[in-house]
GROMACS .gro file of C-alpha atoms in nm:
model
  191
    1ALA     CA    1   8.334  13.452  11.455
    2VAL     CA    2   8.347  13.161  11.195
    3ALA     CA    3   8.338  13.196  10.841
    4MET     CA    4   8.356  13.021  10.490
    5ASN     CA    5   8.451  13.184  10.203
    6ASP     CA    6   8.358  13.061   9.858
    7GLY     CA    7   8.643  12.860   9.795
    8GLY     CA    8   8.571  12.667  10.094
    9ARG     CA    9   8.821  12.789  10.391
   10ILE     CA   10   8.761  12.894  10.737
   11GLU     CA   11   8.870  13.156  10.902
   12MET     CA   12   8.824  13.174  11.257
   13HIS     CA   13   8.855  13.430  11.520
   14LEU     CA   14   8.753  13.333  11.877
   15THR     CA   15   8.866  13.391  12.268
   16ASN     CA   16   8.788  13.125  12.513
   17ILE     CA   17   8.461  12.983  12.385
   18PRO     CA   18   8.351  12.697  12.514
   19LEU     CA   19   8.484  12.343  12.248
   20PRO     CA   20   8.129  12.246  12.223
   21ALA     CA   21   7.983  12.546  12.144
   22VAL     CA   22   8.317  12.586  11.849
   23LEU     CA   23   8.149  12.314  11.697
   24GLU     CA   24   7.840  12.399  11.637
   25LEU     CA   25   7.947  12.719  11.484
   26LEU     CA   26   8.236  12.522  11.213
   27SER     CA   27   7.838  12.293  11.182
   28LEU     CA   28   7.660  12.529  11.086
   29GLU     CA   29   7.883  12.745  10.880
   30SER     CA   30   8.013  12.472  10.665
   31ARG     CA   31   7.682  12.257  10.657
   32ARG     CA   32   7.876  11.936  10.790
   33ASN     CA   33   7.691  11.708  11.028
   34ILE     CA   34   7.962  11.710  11.361
   35ILE     CA   35   7.847  11.506  11.631
   36ALA     CA   36   8.057  11.519  11.952
   37SER     CA   37   8.077  11.341  12.295
   38PRO     CA   38   7.891  11.491  12.644
   39LYS     CA   39   8.315  11.400  12.740
   40VAL     CA   40   8.401  11.677  12.489
   41THR     CA   41   8.525  11.973  12.666
   42GLY     CA   42   8.677  12.237  12.681
   43THR     CA   43   8.784  12.569  12.587
   44VAL     CA   44   8.911  12.736  12.277
   45THR     CA   45   9.096  13.080  12.199
   46ALA     CA   46   9.229  13.022  11.788
   47ASN     CA   47   9.272  13.309  11.530
   48LEU     CA   48   9.243  13.076  11.235
   49TYR     CA   49   9.306  13.204  10.865
   50ASP     CA   50   9.218  13.078  10.499
   51VAL     CA   51   9.229  12.676  10.674
   52THR     CA   52   9.002  12.374  10.505
   53PHE     CA   53   8.743  12.203  10.768
   54GLU     CA   54   8.952  11.942  10.835
   55GLU     CA   55   9.257  12.176  10.918
   56ALA     CA   56   9.022  12.408  11.133
   57LEU     CA   57   8.850  12.109  11.337
   58GLU     CA   58   9.251  11.975  11.411
   59ALA     CA   59   9.320  12.289  11.551
   60VAL     CA   60   9.015  12.345  11.781
   61LEU     CA   61   9.004  11.968  11.934
   62ILE     CA   62   9.440  11.915  11.929
   63PRO     CA   63   9.447  12.129  12.227
   64ASN     CA   64   9.140  11.936  12.404
   65GLN     CA   65   9.251  11.590  12.319
   66ALA     CA   66   9.049  11.518  12.131
   67SER     CA   67   9.006  11.396  11.742
   68PHE     CA   68   8.757  11.286  11.487
   69ARG     CA   69   8.650  11.020  11.242
   70LYS     CA   70   8.398  11.050  10.978
   71ALA     CA   71   8.179  10.816  10.849
   72GLY     CA   72   7.976  10.859  10.570
   73ASN     CA   73   7.833  11.274  10.568
   74PHE     CA   74   7.888  11.277  10.931
   75VAL     CA   75   8.186  11.370  11.126
   76TYR     CA   76   8.264  11.227  11.490
   77VAL     CA   77   8.415  11.418  11.809
   78TYR     CA   78   8.575  11.227  12.075
   79THR     CA   79   8.815  11.247  12.362
   80LEU     CA   80   9.126  11.083  12.238
   81GLU     CA   81   9.012  10.814  12.581
   82GLU     CA   82   8.766  10.728  12.397
   83LEU     CA   83   8.940  10.715  12.070
   84ARG     CA   84   9.109  10.416  12.183
   85LEU     CA   85   8.871  10.215  12.416
   86MET     CA   86   8.702  10.219  12.051
   87ALA     CA   87   9.035  10.097  11.933
   88ASP     CA   88   9.044   9.836  12.152
   89ALA     CA   89   8.758   9.689  12.143
   90SER     CA   90   8.729   9.651  11.745
   91ALA     CA   91   9.086   9.540  11.767
   92GLU     CA   92   9.057   9.171  11.594
   93ARG     CA   93   9.008   8.929  11.882
   94PRO     CA   94   9.252   8.566  11.850
   95ILE     CA   95   9.097   8.270  11.674
   96THR     CA   96   9.195   7.910  11.780
   97ARG     CA   97   9.177   7.639  11.486
   98VAL     CA   98   9.282   7.314  11.445
   99PHE     CA   99   9.476   7.221  11.117
  100GLN     CA  100   9.495   6.839  11.069
  101LEU     CA  101   9.824   6.776  10.883
  102ASN     CA  102   9.849   6.463  10.604
  103TYR     CA  103  10.255   6.469  10.453
  104ILE     CA  104  10.449   6.705  10.689
  105ASN     CA  105  10.520   6.610  11.082
  106ALA     CA  106  10.388   6.858  11.353
  107ALA     CA  107  10.734   7.015  11.498
  108ASP     CA  108  10.792   7.125  11.106
  109ALA     CA  109  10.485   7.282  11.073
  110GLN     CA  110  10.537   7.471  11.407
  111GLN     CA  111  10.907   7.557  11.228
  112TYR     CA  112  10.799   7.714  10.888
  113LEU     CA  113  10.470   7.903  11.034
  114SER     CA  114  10.660   8.099  11.405
  115PRO     CA  115  10.759   8.306  11.182
  116ILE     CA  116  10.393   8.448  11.036
  117VAL     CA  117  10.228   8.382  11.411
  118GLY     CA  118  10.494   8.564  11.574
  119LYS     CA  119  10.349   8.771  11.908
  120SER     CA  120  10.021   8.762  11.764
  121GLY     CA  121   9.941   8.446  11.822
  122GLU     CA  122  10.049   8.119  11.998
  123ILE     CA  123  10.095   7.778  11.830
  124SER     CA  124  10.044   7.412  11.969
  125VAL     CA  125  10.169   7.087  11.807
  126SER     CA  126  10.082   6.731  11.933
  127PRO     CA  127  10.294   6.580  12.045
  128PRO     CA  128  10.584   6.317  11.858
  129ALA     CA  129  10.475   5.991  11.653
  130ASP     CA  130  10.634   5.684  11.895
  131THR     CA  131  10.936   5.560  11.693
  132GLY     CA  132  10.951   5.138  11.726
  133LEU     CA  133  10.728   4.910  11.936
  134GLY     CA  134  10.879   4.759  12.204
  135SER     CA  135  10.837   4.377  12.293
  136ASP     CA  136  10.653   4.312  12.593
  137ALA     CA  137  10.323   4.258  12.619
  138ASP     CA  138  10.222   4.635  12.883
  139GLN     CA  139  10.404   4.838  12.577
  140GLY     CA  140  10.371   4.612  12.236
  141GLY     CA  141  10.248   4.834  12.033
  142GLY     CA  142  10.041   5.167  12.004
  143ASN     CA  143   9.824   5.425  11.804
  144SER     CA  144  10.040   5.731  11.754
  145SER     CA  145  10.183   5.773  11.402
  146ALA     CA  146  10.263   6.073  11.195
  147ILE     CA  147   9.921   6.034  10.984
  148ASN     CA  148   9.758   6.199  11.301
  149ASP     CA  149   9.951   6.479  11.347
  150PHE     CA  150   9.789   6.840  11.366
  151ILE     CA  151   9.890   7.171  11.445
  152ILE     CA  152   9.620   7.414  11.705
  153VAL     CA  153   9.697   7.815  11.593
  154THR     CA  154   9.570   8.087  11.858
  155ALA     CA  155   9.584   8.390  11.584
  156PRO     CA  156   9.365   8.718  11.448
  157PRO     CA  157   9.199   8.564  11.197
  158ALA     CA  158   9.419   8.780  10.946
  159VAL     CA  159   9.696   8.569  11.029
  160LEU     CA  160   9.542   8.218  11.014
  161GLN     CA  161   9.468   8.259  10.697
  162ASP     CA  162   9.772   8.309  10.623
  163VAL     CA  163   9.946   8.020  10.823
  164ASP     CA  164   9.664   7.819  10.662
  165ARG     CA  165   9.740   7.981  10.269
  166VAL     CA  166  10.091   7.829  10.380
  167LEU     CA  167   9.986   7.523  10.545
  168ARG     CA  168   9.800   7.459  10.179
  169GLU     CA  169  10.131   7.505  10.001
  170ILE     CA  170  10.370   7.273  10.215
  171ASP     CA  171  10.107   6.976  10.358
  172ARG     CA  172  10.151   6.819   9.996
  173ARG     CA  173  10.197   6.492   9.879
  174PRO     CA  174  10.582   6.410   9.851
  175ARG     CA  175  10.648   6.370   9.460
  176GLN     CA  176  10.705   5.956   9.391
  177VAL     CA  177  10.852   5.744   9.087
  178LEU     CA  178  10.709   5.489   9.020
  179ILE     CA  179  10.923   5.181   8.932
  180GLU     CA  180  10.827   4.896   8.744
  181ALA     CA  181  11.051   4.597   8.694
  182THR     CA  182  10.964   4.262   8.580
  183ILE     CA  183  11.151   3.934   8.710
  184LEU     CA  184  11.230   3.650   8.434
  185ARG     CA  185  11.429   3.323   8.539
  186ALA     CA  186  11.506   3.106   8.272
  187GLU     CA  187  11.623   2.764   8.309
  188LEU     CA  188  11.870   2.669   7.997
  189THR     CA  189  11.867   2.264   7.892
  190ASP     CA  190  11.951   2.079   7.588
  191ASP     CA  191  11.580   2.201   7.449
   0.00000   0.00000   0.00000
C-alpha cells in the first residue's frame, strides 16, 4: 500500500511488487507525472515511513539500478546505463577554431593557452618565422613572417570561449613611445 498524508509525506509498505507497478502507485498517490523507460524493471520490497516523494522514488529505484530526472512537470525514470549513455551523447563535442595572431608569436600563445585547454583539447601552432635571408638564388627570400602566425585550438565550446577571451587580452599592440627630434646644422662665419 502507498499513502500520502496531508503534509505531502509518503508511507509505503510493499513486498515483491514489480517496479513499474510501484511507480504507477507513486504516480497516482502523489499526483505526479512519472514516465518510465521500458528497460526499468525489478521488484520492490520496502517499508517506508514519513518520506518525501523524491526519497521514496530513490528508495525504490537505487536497488534496481535506476534513477530519475525531472523536466518540468514530468519525472523520467531510466536505468543507470541509459542515463550514462544520455550523458555521453549530450557532452559537448570539441570544435576546431583558428585564431589569427597579430602581435604575439604562436609559440608564446601556445604556452599561455596550454593550461586553459588542458586535457580537454589540443593546440597546434604555425611554424616559426624564418630568420635572415639566404644569399643564394634558390633560398634568397621567403614569405614567412611573424605577422602570419596563427594557432589552431580544438576544444569544447566553453574552453574555446576562454581561449578567445585570453587571446583578446594578450594579443595586443605593444605600447610605443614616439620620440621626435630636430637636427640642425649650424656653420659659424664672421657674419
